[in-house]
Coordinates of C-alpha atoms and ligand atoms in Angstrom, one line a residue:
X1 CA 0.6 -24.0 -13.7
X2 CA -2.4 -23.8 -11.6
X3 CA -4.5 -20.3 -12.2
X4 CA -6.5 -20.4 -9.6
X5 CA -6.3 -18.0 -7.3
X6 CA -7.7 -18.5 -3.9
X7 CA -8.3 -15.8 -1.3
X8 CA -10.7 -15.3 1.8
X9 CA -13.9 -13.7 1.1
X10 CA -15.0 -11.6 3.7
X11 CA -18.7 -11.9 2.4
X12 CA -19.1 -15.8 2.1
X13 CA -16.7 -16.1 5.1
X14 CA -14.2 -18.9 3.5
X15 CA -10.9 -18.6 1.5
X16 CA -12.6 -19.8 -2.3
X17 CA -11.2 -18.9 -5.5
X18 CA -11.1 -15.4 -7.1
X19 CA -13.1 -15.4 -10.3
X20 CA -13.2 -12.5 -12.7
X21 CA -16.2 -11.8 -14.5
X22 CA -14.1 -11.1 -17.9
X23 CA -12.0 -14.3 -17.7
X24 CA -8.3 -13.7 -16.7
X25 CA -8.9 -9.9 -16.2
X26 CA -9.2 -8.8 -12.4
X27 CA -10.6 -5.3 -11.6
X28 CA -10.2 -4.4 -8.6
X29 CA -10.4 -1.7 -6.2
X30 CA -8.5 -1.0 -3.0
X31 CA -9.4 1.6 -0.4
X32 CA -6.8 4.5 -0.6
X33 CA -5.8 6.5 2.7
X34 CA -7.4 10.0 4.0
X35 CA -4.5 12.5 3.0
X36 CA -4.9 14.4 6.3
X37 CA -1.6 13.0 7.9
X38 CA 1.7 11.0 6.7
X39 CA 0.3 7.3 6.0
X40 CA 1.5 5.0 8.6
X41 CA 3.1 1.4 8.2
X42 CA -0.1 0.1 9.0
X43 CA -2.1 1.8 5.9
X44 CA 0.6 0.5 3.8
X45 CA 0.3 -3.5 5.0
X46 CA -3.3 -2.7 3.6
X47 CA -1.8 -1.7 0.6
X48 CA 0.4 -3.9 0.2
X49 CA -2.3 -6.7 0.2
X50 CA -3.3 -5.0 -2.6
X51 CA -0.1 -4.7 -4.6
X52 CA 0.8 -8.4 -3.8
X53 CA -2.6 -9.6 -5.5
X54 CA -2.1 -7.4 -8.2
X55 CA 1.5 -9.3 -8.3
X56 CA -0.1 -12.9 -7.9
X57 CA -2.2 -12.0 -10.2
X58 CA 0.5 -10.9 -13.2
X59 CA 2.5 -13.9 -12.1
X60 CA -0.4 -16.4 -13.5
X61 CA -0.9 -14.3 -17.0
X62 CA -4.0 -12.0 -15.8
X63 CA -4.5 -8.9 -17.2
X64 CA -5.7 -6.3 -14.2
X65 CA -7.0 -2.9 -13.8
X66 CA -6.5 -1.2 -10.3
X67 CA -8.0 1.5 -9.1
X68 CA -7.0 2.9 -5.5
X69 CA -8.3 6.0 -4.4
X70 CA -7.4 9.2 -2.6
X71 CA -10.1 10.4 0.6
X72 CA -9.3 13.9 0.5
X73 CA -12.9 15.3 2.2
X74 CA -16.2 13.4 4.0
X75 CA -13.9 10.8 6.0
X76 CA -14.9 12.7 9.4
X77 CA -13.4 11.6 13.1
X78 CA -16.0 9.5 14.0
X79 CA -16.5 7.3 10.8
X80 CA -16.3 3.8 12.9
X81 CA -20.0 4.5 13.8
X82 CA -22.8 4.0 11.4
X83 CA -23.6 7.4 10.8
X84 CA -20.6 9.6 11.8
X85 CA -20.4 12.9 14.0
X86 CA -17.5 14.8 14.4
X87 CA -15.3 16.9 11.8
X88 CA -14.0 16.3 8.9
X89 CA -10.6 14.6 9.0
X90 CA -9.3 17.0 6.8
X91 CA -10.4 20.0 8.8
X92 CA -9.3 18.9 12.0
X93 CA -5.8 18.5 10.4
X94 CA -5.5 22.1 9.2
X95 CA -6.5 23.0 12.8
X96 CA -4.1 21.0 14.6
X97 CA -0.4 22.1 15.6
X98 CA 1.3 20.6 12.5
X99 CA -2.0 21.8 10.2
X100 CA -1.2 25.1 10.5
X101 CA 1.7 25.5 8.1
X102 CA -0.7 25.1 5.4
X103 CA -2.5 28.3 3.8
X104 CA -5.9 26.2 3.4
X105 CA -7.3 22.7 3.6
X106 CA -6.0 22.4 -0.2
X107 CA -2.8 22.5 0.3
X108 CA -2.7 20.3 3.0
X109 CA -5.0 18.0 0.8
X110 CA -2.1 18.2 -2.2
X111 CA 0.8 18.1 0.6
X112 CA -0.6 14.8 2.1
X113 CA -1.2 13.0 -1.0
X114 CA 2.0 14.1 -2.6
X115 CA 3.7 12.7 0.5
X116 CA 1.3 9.5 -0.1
X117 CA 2.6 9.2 -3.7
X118 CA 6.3 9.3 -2.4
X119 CA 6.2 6.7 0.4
X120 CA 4.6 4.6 -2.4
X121 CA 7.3 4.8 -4.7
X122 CA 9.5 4.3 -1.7
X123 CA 8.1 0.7 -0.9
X124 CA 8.3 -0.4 -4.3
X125 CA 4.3 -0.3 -4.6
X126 CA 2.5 -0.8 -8.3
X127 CA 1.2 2.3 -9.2
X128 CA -2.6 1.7 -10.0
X129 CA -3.8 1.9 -13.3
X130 CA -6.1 5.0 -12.0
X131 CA -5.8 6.9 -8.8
X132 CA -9.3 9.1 -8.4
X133 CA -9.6 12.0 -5.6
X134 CA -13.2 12.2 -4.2
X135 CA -13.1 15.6 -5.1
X136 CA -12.4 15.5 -8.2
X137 CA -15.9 13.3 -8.5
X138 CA -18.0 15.0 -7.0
X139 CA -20.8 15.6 -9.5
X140 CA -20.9 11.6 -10.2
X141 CA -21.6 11.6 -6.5
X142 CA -24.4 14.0 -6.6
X143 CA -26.0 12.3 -10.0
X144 CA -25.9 9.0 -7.8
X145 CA -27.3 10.5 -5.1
X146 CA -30.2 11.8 -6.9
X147 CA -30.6 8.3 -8.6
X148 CA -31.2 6.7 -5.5
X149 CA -33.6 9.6 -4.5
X150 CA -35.7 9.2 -7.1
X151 CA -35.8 5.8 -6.4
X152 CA -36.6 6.0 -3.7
X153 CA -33.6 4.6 -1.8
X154 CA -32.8 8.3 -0.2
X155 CA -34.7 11.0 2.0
X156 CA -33.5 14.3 2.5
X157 CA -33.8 16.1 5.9
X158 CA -32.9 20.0 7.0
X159 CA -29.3 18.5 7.6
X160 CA -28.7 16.0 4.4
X161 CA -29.5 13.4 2.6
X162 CA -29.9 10.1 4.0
X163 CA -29.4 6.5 2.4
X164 CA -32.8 4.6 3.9
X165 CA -31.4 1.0 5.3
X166 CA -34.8 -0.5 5.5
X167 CA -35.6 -0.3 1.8
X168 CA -32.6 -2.8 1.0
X169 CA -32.5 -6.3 2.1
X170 CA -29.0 -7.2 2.3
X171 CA -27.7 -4.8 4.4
X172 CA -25.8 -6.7 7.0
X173 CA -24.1 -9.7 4.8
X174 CA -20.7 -8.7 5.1
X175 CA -20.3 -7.4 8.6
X176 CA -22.5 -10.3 9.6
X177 CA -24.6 -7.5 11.5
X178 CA -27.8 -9.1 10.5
X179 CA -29.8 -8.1 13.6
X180 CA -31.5 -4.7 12.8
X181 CA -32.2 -4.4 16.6
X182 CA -28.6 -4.9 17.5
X183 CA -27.5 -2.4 14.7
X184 CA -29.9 0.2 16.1
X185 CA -28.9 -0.4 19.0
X186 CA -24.9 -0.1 18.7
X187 CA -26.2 3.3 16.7
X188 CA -28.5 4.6 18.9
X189 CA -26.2 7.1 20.7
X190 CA -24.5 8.5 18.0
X191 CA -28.3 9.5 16.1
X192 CA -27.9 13.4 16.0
X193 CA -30.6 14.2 13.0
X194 CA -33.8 13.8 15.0
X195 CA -35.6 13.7 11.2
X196 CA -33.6 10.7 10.1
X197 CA -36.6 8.1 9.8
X198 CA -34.3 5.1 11.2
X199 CA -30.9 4.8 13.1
X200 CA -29.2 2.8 10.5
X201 CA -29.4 5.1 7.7
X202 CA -26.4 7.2 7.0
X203 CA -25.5 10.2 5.2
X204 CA -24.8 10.5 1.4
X205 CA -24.6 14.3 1.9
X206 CA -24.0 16.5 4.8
X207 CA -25.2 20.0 4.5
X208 CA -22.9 22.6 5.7
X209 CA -22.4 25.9 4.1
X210 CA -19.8 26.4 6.6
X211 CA -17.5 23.5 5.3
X212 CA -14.2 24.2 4.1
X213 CA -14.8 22.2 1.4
X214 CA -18.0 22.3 -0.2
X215 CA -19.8 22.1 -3.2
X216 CA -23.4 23.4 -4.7
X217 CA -25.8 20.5 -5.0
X218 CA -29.4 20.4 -5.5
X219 CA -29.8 20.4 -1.8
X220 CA -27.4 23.2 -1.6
X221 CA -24.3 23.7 -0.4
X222 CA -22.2 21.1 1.6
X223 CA -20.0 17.5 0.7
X224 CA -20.4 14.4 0.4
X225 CA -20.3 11.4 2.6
X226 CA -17.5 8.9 3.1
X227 CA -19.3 5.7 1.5
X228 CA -20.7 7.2 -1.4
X229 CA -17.4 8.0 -2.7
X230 CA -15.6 4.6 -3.0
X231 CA -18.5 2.7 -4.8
X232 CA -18.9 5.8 -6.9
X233 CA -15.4 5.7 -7.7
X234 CA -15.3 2.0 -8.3
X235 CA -18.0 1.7 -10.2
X236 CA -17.2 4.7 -12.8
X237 CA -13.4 3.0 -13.5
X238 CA -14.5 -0.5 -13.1
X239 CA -18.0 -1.1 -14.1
X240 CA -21.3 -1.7 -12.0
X241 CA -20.1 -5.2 -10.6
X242 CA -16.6 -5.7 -9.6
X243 CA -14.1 -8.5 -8.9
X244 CA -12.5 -7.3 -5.9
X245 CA -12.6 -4.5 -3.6
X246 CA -10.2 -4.7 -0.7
X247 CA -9.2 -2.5 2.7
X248 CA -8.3 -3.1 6.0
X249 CA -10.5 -5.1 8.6
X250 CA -12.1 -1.4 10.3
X251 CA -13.5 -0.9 7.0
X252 CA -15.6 -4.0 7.0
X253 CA -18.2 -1.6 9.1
X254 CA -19.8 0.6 8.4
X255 CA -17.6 1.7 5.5
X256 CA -18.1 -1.4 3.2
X257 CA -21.3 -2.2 4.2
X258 CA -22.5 1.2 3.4
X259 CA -20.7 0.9 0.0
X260 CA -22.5 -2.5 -1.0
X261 CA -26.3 -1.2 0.3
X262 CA -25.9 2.2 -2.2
X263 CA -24.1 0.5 -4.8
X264 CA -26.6 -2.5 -5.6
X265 CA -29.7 -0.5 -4.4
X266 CA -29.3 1.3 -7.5
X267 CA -27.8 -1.5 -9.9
X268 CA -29.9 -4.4 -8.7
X269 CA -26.1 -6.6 -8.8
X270 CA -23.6 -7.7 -6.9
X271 CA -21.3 -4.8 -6.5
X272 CA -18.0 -6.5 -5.3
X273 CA -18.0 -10.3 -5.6
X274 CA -15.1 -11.1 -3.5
X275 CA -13.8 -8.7 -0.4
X276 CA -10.5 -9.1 1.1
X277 CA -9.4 -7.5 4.1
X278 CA -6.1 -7.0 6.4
X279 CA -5.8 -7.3 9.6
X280 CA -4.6 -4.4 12.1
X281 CA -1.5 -4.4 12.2
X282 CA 0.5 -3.9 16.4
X283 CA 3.9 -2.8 16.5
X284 CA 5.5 -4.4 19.6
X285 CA 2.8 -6.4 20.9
X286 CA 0.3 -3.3 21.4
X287 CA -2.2 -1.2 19.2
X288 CA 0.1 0.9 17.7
X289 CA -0.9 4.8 18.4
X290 CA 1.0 8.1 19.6
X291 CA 0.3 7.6 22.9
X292 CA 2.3 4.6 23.4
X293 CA 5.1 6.1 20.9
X294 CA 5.2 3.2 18.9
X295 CA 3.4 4.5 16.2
X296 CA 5.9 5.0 12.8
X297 CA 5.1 6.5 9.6
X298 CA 6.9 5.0 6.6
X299 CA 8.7 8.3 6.4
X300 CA 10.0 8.1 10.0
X301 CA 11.6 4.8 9.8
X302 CA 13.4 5.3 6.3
X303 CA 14.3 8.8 6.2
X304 CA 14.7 9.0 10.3
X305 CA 16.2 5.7 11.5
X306 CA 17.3 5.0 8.0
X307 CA 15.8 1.8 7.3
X308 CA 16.2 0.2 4.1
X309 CA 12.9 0.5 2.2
X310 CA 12.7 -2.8 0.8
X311 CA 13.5 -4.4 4.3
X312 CA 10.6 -2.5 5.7
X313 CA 8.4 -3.6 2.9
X314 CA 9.3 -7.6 3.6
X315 CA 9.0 -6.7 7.2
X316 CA 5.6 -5.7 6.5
X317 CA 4.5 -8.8 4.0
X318 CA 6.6 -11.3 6.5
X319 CA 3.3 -12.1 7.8
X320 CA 0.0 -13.3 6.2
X321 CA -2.2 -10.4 5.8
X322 CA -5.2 -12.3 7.3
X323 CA -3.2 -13.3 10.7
X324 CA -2.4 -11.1 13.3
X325 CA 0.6 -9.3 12.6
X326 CA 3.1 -8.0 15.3
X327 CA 5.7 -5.5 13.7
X328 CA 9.1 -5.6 15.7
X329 CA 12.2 -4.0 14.8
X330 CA 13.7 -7.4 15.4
X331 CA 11.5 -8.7 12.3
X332 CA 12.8 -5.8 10.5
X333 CA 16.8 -6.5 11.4
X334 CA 15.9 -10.2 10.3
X335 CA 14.3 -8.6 7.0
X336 CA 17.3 -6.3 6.5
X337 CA 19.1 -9.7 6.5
X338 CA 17.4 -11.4 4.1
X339 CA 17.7 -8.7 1.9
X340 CA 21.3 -8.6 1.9
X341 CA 21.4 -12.6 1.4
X342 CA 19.1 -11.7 -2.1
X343 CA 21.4 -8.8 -3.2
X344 CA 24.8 -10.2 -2.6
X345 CA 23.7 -13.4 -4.1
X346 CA 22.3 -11.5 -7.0
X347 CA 25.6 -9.2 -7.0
X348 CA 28.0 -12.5 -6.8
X349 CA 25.7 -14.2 -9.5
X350 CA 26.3 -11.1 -12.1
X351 CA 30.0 -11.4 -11.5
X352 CA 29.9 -15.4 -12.1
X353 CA 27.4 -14.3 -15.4
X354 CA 30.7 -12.1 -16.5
X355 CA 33.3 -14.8 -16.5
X356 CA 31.0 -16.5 -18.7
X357 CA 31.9 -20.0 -18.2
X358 CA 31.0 -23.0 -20.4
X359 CA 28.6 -25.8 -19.3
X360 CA 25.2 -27.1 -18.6
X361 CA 22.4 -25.2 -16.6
X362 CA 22.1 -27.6 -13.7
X363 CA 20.3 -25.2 -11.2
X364 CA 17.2 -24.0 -14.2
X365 CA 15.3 -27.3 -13.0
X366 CA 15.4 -26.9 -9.2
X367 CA 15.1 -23.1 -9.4
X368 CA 12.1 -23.5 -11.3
X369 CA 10.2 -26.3 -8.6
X370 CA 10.9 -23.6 -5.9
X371 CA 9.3 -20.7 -8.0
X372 CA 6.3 -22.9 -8.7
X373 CA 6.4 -23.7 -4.5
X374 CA 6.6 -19.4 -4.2
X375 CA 4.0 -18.8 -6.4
X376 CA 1.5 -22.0 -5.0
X377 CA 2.2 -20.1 -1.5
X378 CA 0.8 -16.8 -3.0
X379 CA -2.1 -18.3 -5.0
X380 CA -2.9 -19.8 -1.2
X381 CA -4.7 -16.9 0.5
X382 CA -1.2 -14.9 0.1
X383 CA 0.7 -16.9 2.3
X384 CA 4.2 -14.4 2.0
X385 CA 5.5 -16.3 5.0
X386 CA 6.1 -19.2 2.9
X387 CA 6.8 -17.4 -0.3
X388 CA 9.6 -16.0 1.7
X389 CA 11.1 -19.0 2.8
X390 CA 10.8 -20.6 -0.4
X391 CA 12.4 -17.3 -2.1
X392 CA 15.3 -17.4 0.8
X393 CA 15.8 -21.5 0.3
X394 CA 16.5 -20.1 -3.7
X395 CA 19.0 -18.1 -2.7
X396 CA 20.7 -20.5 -0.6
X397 CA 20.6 -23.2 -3.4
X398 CA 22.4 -20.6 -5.6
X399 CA 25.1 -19.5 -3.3
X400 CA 25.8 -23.5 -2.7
X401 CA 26.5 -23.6 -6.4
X402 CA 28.9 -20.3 -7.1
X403 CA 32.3 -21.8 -7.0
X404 CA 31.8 -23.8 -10.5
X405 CA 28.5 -21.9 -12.0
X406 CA 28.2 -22.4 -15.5
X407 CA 27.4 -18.6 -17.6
X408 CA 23.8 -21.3 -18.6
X409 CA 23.2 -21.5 -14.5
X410 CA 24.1 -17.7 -14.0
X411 CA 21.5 -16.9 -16.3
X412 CA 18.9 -19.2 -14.2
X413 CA 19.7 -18.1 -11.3
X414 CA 19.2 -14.3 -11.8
X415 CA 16.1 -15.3 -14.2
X416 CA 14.8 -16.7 -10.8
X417 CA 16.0 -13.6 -8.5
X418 CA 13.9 -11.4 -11.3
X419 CA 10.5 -13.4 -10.6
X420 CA 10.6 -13.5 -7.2
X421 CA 11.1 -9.9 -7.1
X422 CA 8.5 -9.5 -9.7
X423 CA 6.4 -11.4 -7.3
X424 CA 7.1 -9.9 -4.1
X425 CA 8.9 -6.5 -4.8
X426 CA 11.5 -7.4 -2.3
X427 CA 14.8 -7.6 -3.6
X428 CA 15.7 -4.2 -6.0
X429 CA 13.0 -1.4 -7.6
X430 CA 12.8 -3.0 -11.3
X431 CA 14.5 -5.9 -12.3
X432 CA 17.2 -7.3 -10.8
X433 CA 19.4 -7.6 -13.7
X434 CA 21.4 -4.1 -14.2
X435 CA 18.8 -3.1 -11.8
X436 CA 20.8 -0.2 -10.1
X437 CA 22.0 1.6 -13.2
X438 CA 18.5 4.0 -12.8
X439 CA 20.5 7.1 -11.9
X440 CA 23.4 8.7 -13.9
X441 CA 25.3 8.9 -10.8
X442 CA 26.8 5.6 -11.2
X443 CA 28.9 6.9 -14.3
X444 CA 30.3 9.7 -11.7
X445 CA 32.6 7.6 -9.5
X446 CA 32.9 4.7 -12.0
X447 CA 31.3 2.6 -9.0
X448 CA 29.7 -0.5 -9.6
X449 CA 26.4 0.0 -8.9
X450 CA 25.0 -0.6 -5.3
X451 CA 20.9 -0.9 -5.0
X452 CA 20.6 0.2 -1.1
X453 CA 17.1 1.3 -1.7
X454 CA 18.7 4.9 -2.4
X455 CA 19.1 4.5 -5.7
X456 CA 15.5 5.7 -7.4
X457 CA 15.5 7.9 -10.1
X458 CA 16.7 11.6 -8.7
X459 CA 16.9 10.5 -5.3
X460 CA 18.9 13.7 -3.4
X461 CA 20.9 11.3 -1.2
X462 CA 21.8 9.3 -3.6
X463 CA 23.6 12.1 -5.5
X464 CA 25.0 13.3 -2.8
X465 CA 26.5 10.3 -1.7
X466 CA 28.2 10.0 -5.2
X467 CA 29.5 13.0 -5.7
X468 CA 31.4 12.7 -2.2
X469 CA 32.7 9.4 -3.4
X470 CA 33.7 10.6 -7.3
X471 CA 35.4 13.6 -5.0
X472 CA 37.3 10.9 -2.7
X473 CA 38.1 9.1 -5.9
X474 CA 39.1 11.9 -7.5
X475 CA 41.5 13.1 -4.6
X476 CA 42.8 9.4 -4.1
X477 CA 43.8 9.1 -7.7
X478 CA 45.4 12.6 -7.4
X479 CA 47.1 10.8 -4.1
X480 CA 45.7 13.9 -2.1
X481 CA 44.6 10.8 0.7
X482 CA 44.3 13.8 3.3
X483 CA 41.5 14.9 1.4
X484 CA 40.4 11.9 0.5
X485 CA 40.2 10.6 4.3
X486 CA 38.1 13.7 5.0
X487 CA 35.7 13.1 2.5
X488 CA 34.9 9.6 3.8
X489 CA 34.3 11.2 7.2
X490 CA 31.9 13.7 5.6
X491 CA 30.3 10.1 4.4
X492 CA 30.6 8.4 8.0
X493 CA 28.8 11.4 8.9
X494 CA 25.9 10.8 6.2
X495 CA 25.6 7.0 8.2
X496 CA 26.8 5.7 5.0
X497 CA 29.4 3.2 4.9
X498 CA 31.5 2.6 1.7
X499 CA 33.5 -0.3 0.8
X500 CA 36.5 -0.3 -2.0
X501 CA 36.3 -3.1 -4.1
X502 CA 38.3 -4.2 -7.3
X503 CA 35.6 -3.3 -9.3
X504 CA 35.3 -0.1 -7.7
X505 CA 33.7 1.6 -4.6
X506 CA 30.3 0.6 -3.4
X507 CA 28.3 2.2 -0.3
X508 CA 25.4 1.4 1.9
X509 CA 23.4 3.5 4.3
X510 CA 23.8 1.8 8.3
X511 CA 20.8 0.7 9.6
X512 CA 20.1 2.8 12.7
X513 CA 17.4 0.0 13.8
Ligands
AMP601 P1 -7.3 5.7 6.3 O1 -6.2 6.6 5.9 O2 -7.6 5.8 7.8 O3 -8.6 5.9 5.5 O4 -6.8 4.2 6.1 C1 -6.3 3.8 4.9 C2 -6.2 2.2 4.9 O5 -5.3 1.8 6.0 C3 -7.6 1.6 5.2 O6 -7.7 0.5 4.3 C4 -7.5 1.2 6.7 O7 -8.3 0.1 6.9 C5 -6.0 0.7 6.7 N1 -5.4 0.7 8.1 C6 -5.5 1.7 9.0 N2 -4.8 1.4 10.2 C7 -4.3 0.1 9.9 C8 -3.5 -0.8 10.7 N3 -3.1 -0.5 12.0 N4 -3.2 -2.0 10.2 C9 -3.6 -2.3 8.9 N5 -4.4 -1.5 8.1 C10 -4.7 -0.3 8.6
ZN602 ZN1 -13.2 3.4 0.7

């Protein structure tokens, strides 16, 4: 099997392969979101670039180490420019209508990321190896800021301390803004420390003893800024040069750039050697914002229209994260259909495993040609649209052989449902095999189990929904099918659908997409 691994690099500008520095072990580190609102489904197709290299990357035998942080102060509202204005993101929040249910800019800081950590469970994301908050590192900010001081690399002025652009050559190479005149000039209106000695150079740390979240520095009190953050983070987990370091396409500038000046100022290496980054992602043809109410948070679409997770997750990787990507709730009906061709293939296969019937495995071989076709799609820049198709064209290859399947093909066939879920998270949470048996609640109504994206460990719903059907059990055994009618109403009335079978009952929440 090929191991190389091929993905666009933002800084040489071509698709070349990935190459570790410790051979077959990728460290990586992914830009994590500001916690001062619910992430939205674009923030998570940048994660999920993340997650499905982490994936590839498993799939070929690599060891990896992720780190993906948490921005929970210095992103301020004006970040897009070189050297922000503007408040804190995180202030602004608490100010704001839905910020003010929260006793201080903490809370809302632990209420955000906890919300974070859940919608990241709920799309069936890899948890990173470590997940650092920027203010929990604080001091390694300040000690790096004062290393670049005495170095030379850094000023302070009355208002903070400034990283000095001119003293480092390679500021530009990854944005491609090579032209100091045009960077000054793209900056020049948003220069509000008359003391900084050029345009260009940004903050490290903004004084402010007013801040609502400040520390005590040697140049007193304030925070620090955005950049310095991730490449301090990255570099304290993962070392002073690193394979990978990805985010979406806004942070190519200033954010990235910034990163790369402070980071190899002070090293004197390459701080990241290969940078990916995903493309914006529009929801119905437009940028997707409040103003054109198409903008959805994860939580909105599963909890409110009652997607299925999983079929918002292949919605979101159903196009290449380098292309321009056009989310549609048609993509995510045709995604909820896929998944259903997966499961009930898997489902059907399980039963076939059971009658365990004698014979040759005459579907390991072709199985194992589309696999290698999946996983030569992913090691291709990522391209999920073909791993998709190749994972669907499985499926259908599998159902064309249930009528005589042989216990030796059951076992290929589910052996091939397990790696492509292992490679693109799409068909159950953990293997596929027995996958659904997470939650005690399937020995309640002696149900087979049903994985509808509900079932994750102590899921509320998902106990709910099982105790109403072990009641209607219960009452139909008793033949009490009065009550037993009424408790499937009290399920209609949950949107979830439920379906006797011989083996027992099964249910599924209806899409309201
Ligand atoms: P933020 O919470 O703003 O710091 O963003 C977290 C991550 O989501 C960053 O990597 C952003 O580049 C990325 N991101 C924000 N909006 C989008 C979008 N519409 N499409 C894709 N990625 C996005
Ligand atoms: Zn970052």
């Amino acid at each position: 099997m090929s191991d190389q691994f091929r993905l666009y690099n933002t800084l040489t500008r071509q698709v070349e392969p990935l190459v570790p520095v410790q051979e077959r072990h990728l460290r990586f580190y992914a830009c994590g979101p500001t916690v001062y609102s619910y992430a939205h489904i674009g923030n998570f197709r940048s994660f999920l670039t993340a997650d499905l290299i982490l994936r590839t990357a498993r799939a070929i035998g690599w060891k990896t180490t992720y780190v993906t942080n948490i921005t929970d102060v210095g992103h301020l509202t004006d970040d897009d420019t070189v050297d922000p204005s503007g408040e804190d993101r995180m202030t602004r929040a608490l100010r704001s209508k839905e910020g003010q249910r929260f006793a201080n800019v903490w809370d809302l800081a632990r209420h955000y990321t906890g919300a974070l950590l859940e919608d990241w469970q709920t799309l069936n994301l890899i948890e990173p190896d470590v997940r650092p908050r920027a203010t929990e590192h604080v001091r390694e900010q300040i000690r790096t800021i004062e290393a670049l001081l005495s170095q030379g690399a850094a000023y302070e002025t009355p208002q903070g301390v400034y990283f000095s652009v001119a003293q480092y050559a390679g500021y530009g190479k990854l944005s491609g803004n090579l032209a100091a005149e045009a960077l000054e000039q793209a900056v020049r209106n948003v220069v509000l420390d008359e003391e900084k000695r050029d345009p260009r150079d940004f903050a490290l740390w903004k004084k402010d003893s007013e801040h609502l979240m400040q520390w005590h520095s040697p140049w007193g009190w304030g925070f620090p800024g955005w950049h310095i953050e991730c490449s301090v983070m990255a570099q304290a987990y993962l070392g002073e040069t690193i394979d990978l370091h990805t985010g979406g396409e806004d942070l190519i500038f200033p954010h990235h750039e910034c990163e790369i000046a402070q980071a190899e100022s002070l090293s004197g290496r390459p701080f990241a050697n290969h940078w990916v980054h995903t493309r914006f992602l529009q929801v119905e043809g437009q940028k997707m914002s409040k103003r054109h109410g198409n903008f959805h948070t994860v939580r909105d679409l599963v909890a409110g229209r009652r997607v299925n997770p999983l079929a918002l997750r292949l919605a979101l990787i159903s196009g290449q994260y380098r292309k321009p990507f056009n989310f549609t709730f048609a993509t995510l009906r045709d995604s909820e259909r896929h998944l259903e061709r997966w499961r009930n293939t898997a489902s059907e296969v399980e039963r076939t495993a059971k009658a365990n019937v004698a014979g040759k495995d005459n579907l390991g071989t072709s199985l194992e040609e589309i696999y290698g076709h999946m996983l030569a799609a992913m090691l291709d820049d990522l391209n999920t649209p073909l791993a998709i198709a190749y994972a669907l064209d499985g499926a259908k290859l599998i159902r064309s052989r249930l009528n005589s399947m042989s216990r030796a093909s059951a076992d290929s066939a589910l052996q091939f449902l397990d790696r492509i879920n292992d490679l693109l998270g799409i068909v159950s949470f953990g293997p596929v095999v027995g996958t659904n048996t997470l939650d005690p609640i399937d020995t309640t109504s002696g149900a087979p189990p049903t994985d509808n994206g509900d079932l994750m460990v102590g899921n509320p719903f998902a106990k709910k929904v099982e105790a109403l059907i072990a009641a209607r059990n219960a009452a139909r055994q008793a033949r009490n099918f009065e009550r037993a009618d009424q408790l499937r109403d009290e399920l209609l009335a949950l949107n979830v659908e439920i379906r006797d079978t011989p083996e027992g009952t099964t249910w599924q929440r209806k899409s309201q997409i």
